Short mmCIF file of C-alpha atoms in Angstrom, two decimals:
data_model
loop_
_atom_site.label_atom_id
_atom_site.label_comp_id
_atom_site.label_asym_id
_atom_site.label_seq_id
_atom_site.Cartn_x
_atom_site.Cartn_y
_atom_site.Cartn_z
CA MET A 202 52.75 38.60 40.83
CA ALA A 203 52.60 42.16 42.17
CA PRO A 204 49.16 43.46 43.13
CA THR A 205 49.93 46.94 41.77
CA THR A 206 51.89 48.57 38.97
CA THR A 207 53.51 51.91 38.37
CA VAL A 208 52.53 53.69 35.17
CA GLN A 209 54.41 56.56 33.56
CA THR A 210 52.25 59.48 32.49
CA LEU A 211 52.68 63.05 31.35
CA THR A 212 52.90 65.79 33.95
CA LEU A 213 51.26 69.18 33.76
CA GLU A 214 54.70 70.67 33.12
CA ALA A 215 55.19 68.43 30.07
CA ALA A 216 51.66 69.22 28.87
CA GLN A 217 52.37 72.95 29.15
CA ALA A 218 55.59 72.55 27.15
CA ALA A 219 53.67 70.64 24.48
CA VAL A 220 50.98 73.32 24.27
CA ALA A 221 53.59 76.08 23.99
CA ALA A 222 55.23 74.24 21.07
CA CYS A 223 51.87 73.65 19.42
CA GLU A 224 50.95 77.33 19.76
CA ALA A 225 54.25 78.37 18.19
CA LYS A 226 53.72 76.00 15.26
CA ALA A 227 50.11 77.14 14.80
CA ARG A 228 51.25 80.77 14.68
CA SER A 229 53.96 79.89 12.14
CA ILE A 230 51.41 78.34 9.76
CA GLY A 231 48.82 81.04 10.44
CA VAL A 232 46.10 78.77 11.84
CA PRO A 233 44.91 79.35 15.43
CA MET A 234 44.23 76.06 17.20
CA ASN A 235 42.41 74.39 20.01
CA ILE A 236 45.04 72.23 21.72
CA ALA A 237 44.32 69.43 24.18
CA VAL A 238 46.76 67.25 26.10
CA VAL A 239 45.61 64.16 27.98
CA ASP A 240 47.45 61.76 30.27
CA HIS A 241 47.94 58.03 29.68
CA ALA A 242 44.42 57.30 30.95
CA THR A 243 42.79 59.83 28.55
CA HIS A 244 42.10 62.45 31.24
CA LEU A 245 42.52 66.08 30.21
CA LEU A 246 45.73 67.63 31.59
CA HIS A 247 45.86 70.94 29.76
CA PHE A 248 43.83 72.79 27.16
CA ALA A 249 44.36 76.03 25.25
CA ARG A 250 42.18 77.83 22.74
CA MET A 251 44.13 80.33 20.72
CA ASP A 252 42.42 83.57 19.74
CA GLY A 253 40.51 82.88 16.55
CA ALA A 254 40.31 79.10 16.97
CA LYS A 255 36.90 77.65 16.09
CA ILE A 256 34.56 77.23 19.05
CA THR A 257 33.13 74.08 17.45
CA SER A 258 36.62 72.55 17.42
CA ILE A 259 37.08 72.61 21.21
CA SER A 260 35.52 69.20 21.82
CA ILE A 261 37.06 67.83 18.62
CA ALA A 262 40.58 68.61 19.88
CA ILE A 263 39.84 66.98 23.24
CA ASP A 264 38.35 63.91 21.53
CA LYS A 265 41.35 63.61 19.21
CA ALA A 266 43.66 63.47 22.24
CA PHE A 267 41.29 61.02 23.99
CA THR A 268 41.27 58.72 20.95
CA ALA A 269 45.03 58.84 20.37
CA ALA A 270 45.81 58.00 24.01
CA GLY A 271 43.07 55.45 24.45
CA HIS A 272 43.66 53.58 21.21
CA ARG A 273 47.41 54.19 21.22
CA ILE A 274 47.73 55.36 17.61
CA GLY A 275 47.29 58.57 15.68
CA THR A 276 43.74 59.41 14.68
CA HIS A 277 44.83 59.76 11.03
CA LYS A 278 45.51 55.99 10.92
CA TYR A 279 41.79 55.31 10.55
CA LYS A 280 41.36 57.25 7.30
CA GLU A 281 40.95 54.21 5.04
CA ALA A 282 39.33 51.85 7.56
CA VAL A 283 36.26 53.92 8.45
CA TRP A 284 34.48 54.03 5.10
CA PRO A 285 31.45 51.76 4.53
CA GLY A 286 32.77 48.22 4.29
CA GLY A 287 36.00 49.14 6.08
CA ALA A 288 37.31 47.20 9.05
CA ALA A 289 36.57 50.08 11.44
CA PHE A 290 33.32 51.35 9.90
CA GLY A 291 31.13 52.78 12.67
CA ILE A 292 33.95 53.04 15.24
CA TRP A 293 33.09 56.72 15.82
CA ASN A 294 29.98 55.49 17.65
CA SER A 295 32.12 53.92 20.38
CA ASN A 296 33.14 55.46 23.69
CA GLY A 297 30.09 57.68 23.95
CA ASN A 298 30.69 58.99 20.43
CA ARG A 299 34.08 60.42 21.52
CA PHE A 300 36.16 58.20 19.25
CA THR A 301 37.29 60.31 16.30
CA THR A 302 38.94 59.34 13.05
CA ILE A 303 39.88 62.88 11.99
CA GLY A 304 43.63 63.46 11.75
CA GLY A 305 45.23 65.67 14.38
CA GLY A 306 45.47 63.40 17.42
CA LEU A 307 48.85 61.81 18.21
CA PRO A 308 49.97 59.67 21.14
CA VAL A 309 53.03 60.57 23.21
CA VAL A 310 55.16 57.44 23.31
CA GLY A 311 57.78 56.89 26.00
CA SER A 312 61.19 55.33 25.45
CA ASN A 313 59.85 51.93 26.52
CA GLY A 314 56.96 52.15 24.04
CA ALA A 315 54.36 52.98 26.69
CA ILE A 316 51.75 55.61 25.91
CA LEU A 317 52.34 58.57 28.25
CA GLY A 318 49.42 60.64 26.95
CA ALA A 319 48.36 62.32 23.72
CA ILE A 320 47.89 65.65 21.99
CA GLY A 321 44.89 66.66 19.92
CA CYS A 322 44.62 69.81 17.81
CA SER A 323 41.70 71.14 15.82
CA THR A 324 40.66 74.13 13.70
CA GLY A 325 42.69 73.66 10.51
CA THR A 326 42.65 70.85 8.00
CA PRO A 327 43.44 67.39 9.40
CA ALA A 328 46.98 67.71 7.97
CA GLN A 329 47.48 71.11 9.64
CA ASP A 330 46.08 69.81 12.92
CA GLN A 331 48.46 66.85 12.80
CA GLU A 332 51.43 69.10 11.96
CA VAL A 333 50.69 71.23 15.02
CA SER A 334 50.20 68.18 17.24
CA GLN A 335 53.54 66.82 16.03
CA ALA A 336 55.26 70.00 17.25
CA GLY A 337 53.94 69.23 20.74
CA ILE A 338 55.08 65.61 20.48
CA ASP A 339 58.55 66.80 19.45
CA ALA A 340 58.72 69.14 22.46
CA VAL A 341 57.83 66.33 24.87
CA GLN A 342 60.33 63.98 23.22
CA LYS A 343 63.05 66.61 23.82
CA LEU A 344 62.09 66.69 27.49
CA LEU A 345 62.20 62.90 27.66
CA LYS A 346 65.70 62.91 26.19
CA GLY A 347 66.81 65.60 28.60
CA ASP A 348 67.30 68.15 25.81
CA GLY A 349 64.79 70.63 27.14
CA PRO A 350 64.28 72.38 30.49
CA LYS A 351 64.61 70.04 33.44
CA SER A 352 61.32 68.27 33.93
CA LYS A 353 59.75 65.33 35.66
CA LEU A 354 57.59 63.35 33.26
#
């Protein structure tokens, strides 16, 4: 058994590409966003607040990315489970109250199924936030497939 392991994670370059794609999508739908990208260990890699994005949504975007990376699924997946009596009721109280169940946080999944990081967006509706996050995921997936600019992920 090896005493150490190597873990793939997003680079700053990949995070910047994701944010650029998110910004373009946000502009196309007319909703300025707060956009956060975290690495596999939930640490913030890159953040952007577009002009007009809600100040109160800054921490929400960061927490969406934190939750998606740390729990390895999109934040929208909790929608039905968090109501009183639901299997995940009260989960938002975990992790120093950073765990969020509001849609808009998506994990970045590598080709081997490992979580490389996550993207969280906030200012619009949960569906708009998720749509913008998905644009960032798509940009990173292009890089992973070698379809985008040369990058080390």
